Coordinates of C-alpha atoms in Angstrom, one line a residue:
Chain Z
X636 CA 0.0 0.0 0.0
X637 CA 1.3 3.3 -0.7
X638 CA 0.8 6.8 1.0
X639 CA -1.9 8.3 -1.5
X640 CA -5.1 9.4 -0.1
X641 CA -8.0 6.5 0.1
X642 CA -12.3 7.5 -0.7
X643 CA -14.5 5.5 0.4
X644 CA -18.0 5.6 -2.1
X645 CA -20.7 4.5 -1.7
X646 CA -23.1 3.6 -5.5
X647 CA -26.5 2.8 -5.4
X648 CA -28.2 1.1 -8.1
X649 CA -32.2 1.3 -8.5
X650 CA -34.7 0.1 -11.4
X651 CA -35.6 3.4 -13.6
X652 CA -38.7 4.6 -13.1
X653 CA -41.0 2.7 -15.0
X654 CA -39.1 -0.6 -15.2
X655 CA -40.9 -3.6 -13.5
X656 CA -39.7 -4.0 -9.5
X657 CA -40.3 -8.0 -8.5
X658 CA -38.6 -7.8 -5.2
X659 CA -40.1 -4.3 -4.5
X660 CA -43.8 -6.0 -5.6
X661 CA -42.9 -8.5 -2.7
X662 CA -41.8 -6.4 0.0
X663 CA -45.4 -4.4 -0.3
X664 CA -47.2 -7.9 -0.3
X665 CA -45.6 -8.8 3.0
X666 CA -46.5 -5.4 4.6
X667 CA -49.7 -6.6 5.4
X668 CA -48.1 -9.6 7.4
X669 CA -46.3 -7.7 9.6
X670 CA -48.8 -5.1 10.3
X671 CA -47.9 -2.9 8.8
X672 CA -49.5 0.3 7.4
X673 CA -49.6 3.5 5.0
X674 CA -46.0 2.0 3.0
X675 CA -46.1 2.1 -0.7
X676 CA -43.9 3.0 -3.6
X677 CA -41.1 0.1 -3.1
X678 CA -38.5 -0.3 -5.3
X679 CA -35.6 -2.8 -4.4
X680 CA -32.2 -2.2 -5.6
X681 CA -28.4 -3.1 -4.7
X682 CA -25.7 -1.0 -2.5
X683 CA -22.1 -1.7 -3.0
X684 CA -19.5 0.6 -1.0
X685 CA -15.6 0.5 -1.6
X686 CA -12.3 1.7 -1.3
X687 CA -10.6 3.9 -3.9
X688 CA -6.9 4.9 -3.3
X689 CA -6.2 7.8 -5.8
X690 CA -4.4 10.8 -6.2
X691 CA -7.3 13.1 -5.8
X692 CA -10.9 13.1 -5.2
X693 CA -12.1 13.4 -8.9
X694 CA -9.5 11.0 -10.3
X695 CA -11.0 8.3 -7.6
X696 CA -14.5 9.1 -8.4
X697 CA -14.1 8.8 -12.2
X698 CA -13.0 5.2 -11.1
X699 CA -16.0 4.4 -9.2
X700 CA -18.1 5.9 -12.4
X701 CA -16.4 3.4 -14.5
X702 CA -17.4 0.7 -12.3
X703 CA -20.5 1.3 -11.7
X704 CA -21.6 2.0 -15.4
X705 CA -19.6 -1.1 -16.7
X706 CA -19.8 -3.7 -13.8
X707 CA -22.7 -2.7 -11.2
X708 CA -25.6 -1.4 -12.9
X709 CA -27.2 -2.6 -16.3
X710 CA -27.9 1.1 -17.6
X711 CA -30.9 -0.2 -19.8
X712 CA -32.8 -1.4 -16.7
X713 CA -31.3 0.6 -13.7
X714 CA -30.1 4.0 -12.7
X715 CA -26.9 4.4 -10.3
X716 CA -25.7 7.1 -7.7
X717 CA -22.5 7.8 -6.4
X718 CA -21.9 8.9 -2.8
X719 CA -18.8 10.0 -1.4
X720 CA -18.5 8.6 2.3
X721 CA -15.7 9.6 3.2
X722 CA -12.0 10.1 2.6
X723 CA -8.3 9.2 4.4
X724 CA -5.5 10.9 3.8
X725 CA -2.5 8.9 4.4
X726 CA -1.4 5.9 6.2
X727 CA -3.0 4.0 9.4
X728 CA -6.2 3.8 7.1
X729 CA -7.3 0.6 7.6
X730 CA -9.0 1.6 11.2
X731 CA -10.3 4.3 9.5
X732 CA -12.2 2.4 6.5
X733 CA -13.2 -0.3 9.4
X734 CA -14.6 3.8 11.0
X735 CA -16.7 4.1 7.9
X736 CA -17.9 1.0 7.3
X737 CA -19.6 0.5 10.8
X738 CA -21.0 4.6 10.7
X739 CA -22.6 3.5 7.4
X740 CA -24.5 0.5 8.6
X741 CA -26.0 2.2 11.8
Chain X
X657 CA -55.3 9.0 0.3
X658 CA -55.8 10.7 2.8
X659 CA -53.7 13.9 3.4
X660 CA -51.4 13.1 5.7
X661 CA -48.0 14.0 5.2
X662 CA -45.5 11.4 3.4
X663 CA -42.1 10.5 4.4
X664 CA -39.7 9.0 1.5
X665 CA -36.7 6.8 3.2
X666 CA -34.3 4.7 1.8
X667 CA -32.7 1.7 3.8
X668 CA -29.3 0.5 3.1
X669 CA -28.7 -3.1 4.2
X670 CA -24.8 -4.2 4.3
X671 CA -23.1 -7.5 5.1
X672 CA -22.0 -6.7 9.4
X673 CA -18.0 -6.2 9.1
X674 CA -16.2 -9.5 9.5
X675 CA -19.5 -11.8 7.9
X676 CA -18.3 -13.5 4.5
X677 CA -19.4 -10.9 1.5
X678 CA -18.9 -13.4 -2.0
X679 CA -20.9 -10.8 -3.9
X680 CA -17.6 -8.3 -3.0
X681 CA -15.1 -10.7 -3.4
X682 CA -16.9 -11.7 -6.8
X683 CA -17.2 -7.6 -7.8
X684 CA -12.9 -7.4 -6.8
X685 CA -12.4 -9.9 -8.7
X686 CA -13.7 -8.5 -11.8
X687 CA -11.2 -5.4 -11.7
X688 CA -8.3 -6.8 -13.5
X689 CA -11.0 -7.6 -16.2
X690 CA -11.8 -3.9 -16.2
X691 CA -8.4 -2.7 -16.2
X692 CA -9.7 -0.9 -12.6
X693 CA -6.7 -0.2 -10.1
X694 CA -6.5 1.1 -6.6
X695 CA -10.1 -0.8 -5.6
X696 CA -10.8 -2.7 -2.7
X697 CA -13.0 -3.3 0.6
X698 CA -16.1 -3.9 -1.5
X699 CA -19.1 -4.5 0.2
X700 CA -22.5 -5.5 -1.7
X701 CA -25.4 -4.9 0.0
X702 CA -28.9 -3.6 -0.8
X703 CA -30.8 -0.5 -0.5
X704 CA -34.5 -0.4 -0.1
X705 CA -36.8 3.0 -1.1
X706 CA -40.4 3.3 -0.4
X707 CA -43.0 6.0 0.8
X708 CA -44.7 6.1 4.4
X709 CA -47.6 8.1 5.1
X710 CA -48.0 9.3 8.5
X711 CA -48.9 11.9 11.1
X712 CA -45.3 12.5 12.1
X713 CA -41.6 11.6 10.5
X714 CA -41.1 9.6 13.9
X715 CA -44.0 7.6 13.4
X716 CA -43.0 7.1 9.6
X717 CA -39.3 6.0 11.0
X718 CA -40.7 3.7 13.2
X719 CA -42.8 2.2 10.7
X720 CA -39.3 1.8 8.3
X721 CA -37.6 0.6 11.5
X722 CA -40.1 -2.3 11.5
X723 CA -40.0 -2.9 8.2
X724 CA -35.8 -3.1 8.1
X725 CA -35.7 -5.6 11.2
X726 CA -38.4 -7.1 10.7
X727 CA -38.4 -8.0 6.4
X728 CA -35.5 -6.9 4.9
X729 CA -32.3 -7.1 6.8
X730 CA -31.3 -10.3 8.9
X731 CA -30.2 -8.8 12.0
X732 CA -27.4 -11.6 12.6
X733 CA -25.7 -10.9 10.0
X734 CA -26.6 -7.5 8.4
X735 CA -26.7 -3.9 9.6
X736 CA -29.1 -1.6 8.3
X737 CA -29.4 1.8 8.3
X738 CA -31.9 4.2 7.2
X739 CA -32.1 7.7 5.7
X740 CA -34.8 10.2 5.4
X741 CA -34.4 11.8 1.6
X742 CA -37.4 13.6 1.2
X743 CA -40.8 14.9 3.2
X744 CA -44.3 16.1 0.9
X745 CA -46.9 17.9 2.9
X746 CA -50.6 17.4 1.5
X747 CA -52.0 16.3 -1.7
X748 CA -50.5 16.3 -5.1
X749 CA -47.7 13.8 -4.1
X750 CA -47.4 11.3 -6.8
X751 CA -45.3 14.3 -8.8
X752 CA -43.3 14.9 -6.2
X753 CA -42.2 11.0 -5.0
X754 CA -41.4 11.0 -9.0
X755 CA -39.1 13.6 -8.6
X756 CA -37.3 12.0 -5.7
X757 CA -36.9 9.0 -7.1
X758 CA -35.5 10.8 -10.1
X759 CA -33.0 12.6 -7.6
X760 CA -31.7 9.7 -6.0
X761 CA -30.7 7.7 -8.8
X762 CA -28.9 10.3 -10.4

């Protein structure tokens, strides 16, 4: 590992509006199971966070574009969003990633 | 529908830190393929959207706090955490929940 800066993204991938939501259809069928009330509009989709080491922030994100458009999300069928998380400037990361991994699944 | 106000949140569910994640190890795998340096920690999860109608946002978040333990995360071995991206009064909403849906999968 060198010394360059580390971002941790965030992409989420969602069907486009429009596009049929089979798991999403399923989660609203079971909300009358569990009681629960006044939920509609579901739509079921796929989170995938990573580490980018990169010179700079932009150079890092363009990464994390490419993989999202050619490895994460069919663009026919599904839209994707990139969120920064956070970022770690030089070494002694690894505590920090382990930081941001547990403050995003709070 | 009535006119209560609506609350649109999205939960993100992500393999707890330490549990096996093949879907990442599958996605790092890929990156040679792509010619994509610099990548790592990967984490696939999923992120739910939906729509809660109710008096108040903490009774909406309650509701999506049910719904996240209770259907779509399993608590032994995935975190969840939820978000609040949008709030619509009164009437008119459909236009509105559109447009957020829009935003979020920019």
């Amino acid at each position: 590992m060198t010394g360059s800066p580390r971002f941790r993204f965030a992409v989420n991938v969602l069907p486009r509006p429009g596009i049929l939501d089979p798991q999403g259809r399923a989660v609203e069928g079971s909300l009358v199971h569990l009681g629960l009330a006044g939920v509609s509009d579901v739509r079921v989709g796929r989170r995938i966070e990573c580490t980018v080491e990169a010179a700079t922030e932009a150079e890092a994100r363009r990464t994390v574009e490419r993989l999202a458009a050619e490895l994460l999300a069919n663009p026919l069928i599904e839209a994707h969003a990139i969120e920064l998380l956070g970022a770690i400037a030089g070494a002694a990361i690894g505590a920090a990633v382990d930081a941001a991994a547990g403050e995003s699944s709070r």
